[in-house]
mmCIF file of C-alpha atoms in Angstrom:
data_model
loop_
_atom_site.group_PDB
_atom_site.id
_atom_site.type_symbol
_atom_site.label_atom_id
_atom_site.label_comp_id
_atom_site.label_asym_id
_atom_site.label_seq_id
_atom_site.Cartn_x
_atom_site.Cartn_y
_atom_site.Cartn_z
ATOM 1 C CA GLN A 1 19.608 -18.534 -53.621
ATOM 2 C CA VAL A 2 19.144 -15.013 -55.245
ATOM 3 C CA GLN A 3 16.063 -14.148 -57.799
ATOM 4 C CA LEU A 4 16.009 -11.374 -59.950
ATOM 5 C CA VAL A 5 12.633 -10.297 -60.941
ATOM 6 C CA GLU A 6 12.028 -7.269 -64.117
ATOM 7 C CA SER A 7 9.280 -5.140 -64.959
ATOM 8 C CA GLY A 8 8.323 -2.349 -66.075
ATOM 9 C CA GLY A 9 9.222 -2.634 -69.959
ATOM 10 C CA GLY A 10 6.500 -2.221 -72.486
ATOM 11 C CA LEU A 11 6.132 -0.038 -75.708
ATOM 12 C CA VAL A 12 7.608 3.568 -75.907
ATOM 13 C CA GLN A 13 6.919 6.157 -78.505
ATOM 14 C CA PRO A 14 11.242 7.451 -79.871
ATOM 15 C CA GLY A 15 11.788 10.222 -77.102
ATOM 16 C CA GLY A 16 9.700 9.017 -74.356
ATOM 17 C CA SER A 17 10.123 7.179 -70.775
ATOM 18 C CA LEU A 18 10.312 4.229 -69.089
ATOM 19 C CA ARG A 19 11.840 3.155 -65.133
ATOM 20 C CA LEU A 20 12.522 -0.386 -64.941
ATOM 21 C CA SER A 21 12.698 -1.734 -61.678
ATOM 22 C CA CYS A 22 15.064 -5.615 -60.855
ATOM 23 C CA ALA A 23 12.738 -6.616 -57.482
ATOM 24 C CA ALA A 24 15.750 -8.903 -55.264
ATOM 25 C CA SER A 25 14.697 -11.850 -53.054
ATOM 26 C CA ILE A 26 17.254 -10.724 -50.429
ATOM 27 C CA SER A 27 19.076 -7.205 -49.746
ATOM 28 C CA ILE A 28 20.636 -5.893 -52.328
ATOM 29 C CA PHE A 29 23.329 -4.574 -50.117
ATOM 30 C CA SER A 30 24.507 -7.810 -50.156
ATOM 31 C CA PHE A 31 26.113 -7.591 -53.656
ATOM 32 C CA ASN A 32 28.828 -5.734 -54.729
ATOM 33 C CA ALA A 33 27.102 -4.583 -57.475
ATOM 34 C CA MET A 34 23.894 -4.690 -59.219
ATOM 35 C CA GLY A 35 23.751 -4.073 -62.871
ATOM 36 C CA TRP A 36 21.349 -3.848 -65.941
ATOM 37 C CA TYR A 37 22.061 -5.149 -69.613
ATOM 38 C CA ARG A 38 20.620 -5.268 -72.778
ATOM 39 C CA GLN A 39 19.983 -7.734 -75.591
ATOM 40 C CA ALA A 40 18.738 -7.220 -79.097
ATOM 41 C CA PRO A 41 17.523 -9.561 -81.313
ATOM 42 C CA GLY A 42 20.738 -11.025 -83.332
ATOM 43 C CA LYS A 43 22.965 -9.062 -81.388
ATOM 44 C CA GLN A 44 25.075 -10.266 -77.968
ATOM 45 C CA ARG A 45 24.425 -8.610 -75.080
ATOM 46 C CA GLU A 46 25.233 -5.395 -73.977
ATOM 47 C CA PHE A 47 26.510 -3.457 -70.484
ATOM 48 C CA VAL A 48 24.140 -0.399 -69.601
ATOM 49 C CA ALA A 49 24.647 0.392 -66.375
ATOM 50 C CA THR A 50 25.636 -0.431 -62.849
ATOM 51 C CA ILE A 51 25.895 0.941 -59.664
ATOM 52 C CA VAL A 52 28.081 -0.462 -56.570
ATOM 53 C CA SER A 53 27.543 -0.473 -52.988
ATOM 54 C CA GLY A 54 29.232 3.115 -52.549
ATOM 55 C CA GLY A 55 27.049 4.457 -54.768
ATOM 56 C CA THR A 56 29.210 4.723 -57.957
ATOM 57 C CA THR A 57 27.670 4.597 -60.867
ATOM 58 C CA ASN A 58 29.168 3.500 -64.552
ATOM 59 C CA TYR A 59 27.219 4.057 -67.658
ATOM 60 C CA ALA A 60 27.773 3.026 -71.255
ATOM 61 C CA ASP A 61 28.448 5.117 -73.680
ATOM 62 C CA SER A 62 25.479 4.721 -75.752
ATOM 63 C CA VAL A 63 22.856 5.806 -72.907
ATOM 64 C CA LYS A 64 25.164 8.117 -70.864
ATOM 65 C CA GLY A 65 23.191 11.616 -70.143
ATOM 66 C CA ARG A 66 19.999 9.336 -70.945
ATOM 67 C CA PHE A 67 19.634 6.738 -68.115
ATOM 68 C CA THR A 68 19.812 6.764 -64.558
ATOM 69 C CA ILE A 69 20.386 3.922 -62.609
ATOM 70 C CA SER A 70 19.490 3.962 -58.707
ATOM 71 C CA ARG A 71 18.845 1.917 -55.744
ATOM 72 C CA ASP A 72 16.092 1.443 -52.893
ATOM 73 C CA ASN A 73 17.626 -0.688 -50.181
ATOM 74 C CA ALA A 74 14.394 -0.476 -48.409
ATOM 75 C CA LYS A 75 12.676 -2.057 -51.629
ATOM 76 C CA ASN A 76 15.478 -4.504 -52.137
ATOM 77 C CA THR A 77 14.810 -3.124 -55.582
ATOM 78 C CA VAL A 78 17.017 -1.320 -58.329
ATOM 79 C CA TYR A 79 15.962 0.955 -61.177
ATOM 80 C CA LEU A 80 16.680 1.945 -64.257
ATOM 81 C CA GLN A 81 14.561 5.112 -65.345
ATOM 82 C CA MET A 82 15.652 5.271 -69.483
ATOM 83 C CA ASN A 83 14.629 9.470 -70.793
ATOM 84 C CA SER A 84 14.486 9.929 -73.941
ATOM 85 C CA LEU A 85 13.941 6.758 -75.277
ATOM 86 C CA LYS A 86 15.660 6.201 -78.742
ATOM 87 C CA PRO A 87 14.523 3.748 -81.525
ATOM 88 C CA GLU A 88 17.902 1.611 -81.512
ATOM 89 C CA ASP A 89 17.598 1.130 -76.801
ATOM 90 C CA THR A 90 15.016 -1.690 -78.361
ATOM 91 C CA ALA A 91 15.934 -4.680 -76.431
ATOM 92 C CA VAL A 92 15.562 -7.380 -73.787
ATOM 93 C CA TYR A 93 16.423 -5.403 -70.971
ATOM 94 C CA TYR A 94 18.091 -8.293 -67.849
ATOM 95 C CA CYS A 95 18.815 -7.225 -64.193
ATOM 96 C CA LYS A 96 22.463 -8.687 -63.229
ATOM 97 C CA ALA A 97 23.861 -9.046 -59.145
ATOM 98 C CA PHE A 98 27.371 -9.304 -58.940
ATOM 99 C CA ASN A 99 27.821 -11.393 -55.865
ATOM 100 C CA TRP A 100 31.130 -12.076 -55.430
ATOM 101 C CA GLY A 101 31.954 -14.033 -58.375
ATOM 102 C CA ARG A 102 28.468 -15.735 -57.643
ATOM 103 C CA ASP A 103 26.641 -13.779 -60.081
ATOM 104 C CA THR A 104 22.310 -14.246 -60.990
ATOM 105 C CA TRP A 105 20.759 -13.094 -63.754
ATOM 106 C CA GLY A 106 17.476 -11.698 -64.057
ATOM 107 C CA GLN A 107 15.170 -13.412 -66.603
ATOM 108 C CA GLY A 108 14.438 -10.025 -68.271
ATOM 109 C CA THR A 109 12.001 -7.547 -69.699
ATOM 110 C CA GLN A 110 11.590 -6.260 -72.849
ATOM 111 C CA VAL A 111 11.417 -2.827 -73.955
ATOM 112 C CA THR A 112 10.594 -1.405 -77.694
ATOM 113 C CA VAL A 113 10.987 2.011 -79.062
ATOM 114 C CA SER A 114 9.037 2.678 -82.099
ATOM 115 C CA SER A 115 6.303 5.170 -83.702
#
């Protein structure tokens, strides 16, 4: 079965940057897409970004221009580079593997943006 492990979260000041990593137990080439989602306290989990097998990326309007999703197939890892962070970006960030209807979620990594 597929396992996803997120890392890279932490506390950062507004305007700062973080890079999140999502390491998969199998080749990410096996998935039709990889994505990042986030969930703030008291709110529903929301879409952040996806990257499909062909390399096309999609972003939520709230992060477009600030966040970049990328992948390293050799390392079986997907990244989320987050720049110009805002307090409203504070959330638990989850990695998702889209596996042709049998999707897998990681356990999440906390990102806190505060001065």
